[in-house]
Structures are given as C-alpha cells and as structure tokens.
C-alpha cells in the first residue's frame, strides 16, 4: 500500500510541535532548578553545544553541501539550509562588520517560542532560546570554525525582531600551538 500524499509533512509538524512543547518544559524545569537566569542561559548553551557537535554529522550527510569558502557562505548555509532543515524557517542574513566576520541571523518567526506568550518579569534576563546559540557554536567548532554566538535581540523581551549574532573568531587551523 502506498502512503497518502502529505503524510510525511504531517508527521514533521507533529514532531516539531512535540519538540517545541518539550523544549518549553525543559526551560521551565531549568528555571525551577536554577535561581539565576545566567545559570539557565549557561545550561541551555551547554546543551545546545552538545547537540551541535553531534548534529553536524547529520547535517553534512543529509544536506549534500560543499565546503564553504568564506564566512559569508557559512552564514548563508546556516540560514538557508540548516535552519530550514531543522526548524523549518529561513532567517535573513546581514553582515555587520567591515572585516566580514560578523553576521546576524534575523528570524521573522522563531518556532521555539510558538507556545510562549512572554517571559515572566522575574526572568527578564533569561535567554529562552539560548540552546540555538550553543547548537550553532558546537556545529561550527566541529568544522574548525571558532565563533562567538549570542542573542542580540529577542521578541520575547520586547524587541522588534529575534536576532542571533555570529562572530567568527578565527579558523581553528590558524592557531599557533606552543609546545611545552
């Protein structure tokens, strides 16, 4: 028997909704476990980093992308392929430095906050989606690109857009190793 058309897409939507609800429960539990928002943010980043380190293999196997030759190509690949592949959204990319090593990913729609109305007043410094920063940082490190990844703006905090900043620090192979 053949599958009805559209069934796979339906399962994808159910899986995404389950993921978003589960993620919300995870953040809520972390907020109960840690008093300080900074500790929750650090924990989410660390979790995301671990996910990114493992996710890059899946990404490379299923995306059939070629090696990026510049930071600009890398930022475009993250936005146009990775975000689309795993979250179903395509952020816009803008370069924010003359050196060409700082980029912003601007999300019109952030699927991780589909069921979140606003952050509680006592959690004003919580970076609810900080897992995304860790995922990006971990994945980039696995392809030998050191980067600093942070949330610059967040709609949950009243900003006009959700913006993730990526600053490429250097290529890992550019580092000079000192022998002791």
XYZ file of C-alpha atoms in Angstrom:
180
model
C 0.000 0.000 0.000
C 1.143 3.477 -0.702
C 1.200 6.313 1.748
C -1.248 9.140 1.290
C 0.471 12.273 -0.021
C 1.265 14.821 2.655
C 1.519 12.291 5.477
C 5.251 12.823 5.929
C 4.718 16.571 6.229
C 2.002 15.995 8.841
C 4.346 13.834 10.919
C 7.017 16.524 10.635
C 4.592 19.098 12.026
C 3.601 16.851 14.901
C 7.249 16.155 15.678
C 8.076 19.877 15.615
C 5.183 20.705 17.942
C 6.237 17.944 20.309
C 9.803 19.255 20.241
C 8.662 22.832 20.969
C 6.458 21.728 23.869
C 9.203 19.509 25.259
C 11.708 22.351 24.945
C 9.352 24.640 26.869
C 9.055 22.052 29.638
C 12.866 21.745 29.730
C 13.326 25.511 30.108
C 10.617 25.622 32.797
C 12.380 22.850 34.745
C 15.745 24.606 34.438
C 14.131 27.778 35.790
C 12.955 25.767 38.815
C 16.384 24.179 39.269
C 18.420 27.382 38.995
C 17.741 30.659 40.747
C 19.782 32.825 38.386
C 18.876 33.362 34.735
C 22.573 33.374 33.874
C 22.853 29.782 35.129
C 19.868 28.727 32.999
C 21.364 30.529 29.984
C 24.692 28.761 30.507
C 22.995 25.383 30.850
C 20.954 25.919 27.656
C 24.092 26.988 25.769
C 25.988 23.939 27.017
C 23.130 21.624 25.983
C 22.958 23.283 22.577
C 26.699 22.941 22.135
C 26.453 19.186 22.708
C 23.606 18.973 20.206
C 25.541 20.994 17.612
C 28.636 18.803 17.960
C 26.523 15.746 17.117
C 24.132 17.388 14.660
C 26.819 18.497 12.225
C 27.373 14.901 11.055
C 23.675 14.538 10.235
C 23.667 17.918 8.522
C 26.653 17.101 6.327
C 25.266 13.654 5.462
C 21.784 14.853 4.501
C 22.369 18.291 3.007
C 24.957 17.447 0.321
C 26.580 20.854 0.782
C 30.054 21.659 -0.427
C 32.802 23.258 1.641
C 32.167 26.935 2.315
C 34.952 29.224 1.118
C 34.101 32.284 3.211
C 32.397 33.355 6.399
C 29.632 34.825 4.270
C 28.966 31.462 2.600
C 28.975 29.796 6.005
C 26.423 32.242 7.427
C 24.220 31.758 4.357
C 24.483 27.977 4.714
C 23.419 28.165 8.361
C 20.412 30.315 7.485
C 19.264 28.879 4.179
C 19.989 25.194 4.709
C 20.456 24.320 8.401
C 17.652 26.436 9.889
C 15.299 25.354 7.094
C 16.268 21.706 7.523
C 15.872 21.518 11.304
C 13.450 24.292 12.274
C 11.535 24.915 9.075
C 12.394 28.626 8.945
C 14.858 30.662 6.892
C 16.353 33.648 8.702
C 17.722 36.568 6.737
C 21.464 37.189 6.962
C 23.213 40.506 7.262
C 26.907 41.237 7.586
C 27.568 43.727 10.339
C 31.322 44.309 10.086
C 33.764 45.681 7.567
C 36.072 42.739 8.304
C 33.353 40.362 7.101
C 33.461 38.147 10.169
C 30.296 39.310 11.980
C 26.841 38.287 10.834
C 23.307 38.492 12.120
C 20.597 35.914 11.571
C 17.239 37.663 11.753
C 14.292 35.376 12.418
C 10.864 36.584 11.367
C 9.395 33.528 13.066
C 11.054 31.562 15.838
C 9.413 28.141 16.146
C 10.837 27.566 19.634
C 8.538 30.259 21.007
C 5.314 29.152 19.296
C 3.665 28.461 22.660
C 5.331 31.215 24.713
C 3.483 34.475 25.201
C 6.045 36.384 27.250
C 8.738 35.855 29.843
C 7.797 36.375 33.499
C 9.013 39.684 34.920
C 11.312 37.896 37.373
C 13.016 36.153 34.430
C 13.863 39.295 32.438
C 17.464 38.238 31.729
C 16.524 34.703 30.645
C 17.590 33.915 27.089
C 14.835 31.390 26.388
C 16.235 30.143 23.059
C 19.897 30.125 24.090
C 20.105 26.491 23.000
C 20.272 27.785 19.405
C 23.466 29.708 20.146
C 25.069 26.578 21.558
C 23.964 24.459 18.587
C 25.467 26.901 16.095
C 28.698 27.269 18.089
C 29.105 23.496 18.530
C 28.445 22.734 14.869
C 30.866 25.439 13.714
C 33.602 24.162 16.011
C 33.248 20.697 14.501
C 34.053 22.163 11.062
C 37.003 24.036 12.573
C 35.436 27.486 12.849
C 35.633 29.132 16.252
C 32.744 31.535 16.777
C 31.006 33.576 19.419
C 27.234 33.227 19.113
C 24.809 35.361 21.127
C 21.273 36.660 21.054
C 21.339 40.345 20.129
C 17.572 40.910 20.110
C 14.643 38.803 21.225
C 10.925 39.312 20.592
C 10.216 37.663 23.943
C 11.983 40.631 25.523
C 10.032 43.210 23.545
C 12.476 43.718 20.682
C 11.150 44.212 17.155
C 12.904 41.076 15.834
C 14.759 37.992 17.017
C 18.414 38.347 16.058
C 21.301 35.963 16.621
C 24.804 37.379 16.249
C 27.659 35.232 14.966
C 31.229 36.482 15.204
C 33.782 34.225 13.572
C 36.902 34.423 15.717
C 39.409 32.587 13.543
C 39.822 29.344 11.726
C 40.951 26.616 14.082
C 43.946 25.787 11.881
C 45.170 29.416 12.198
C 46.026 28.851 15.833
C 49.676 28.533 16.714
C 50.321 25.637 19.048
C 53.011 26.089 21.659
C 54.815 23.026 22.842
C 55.721 22.839 26.486
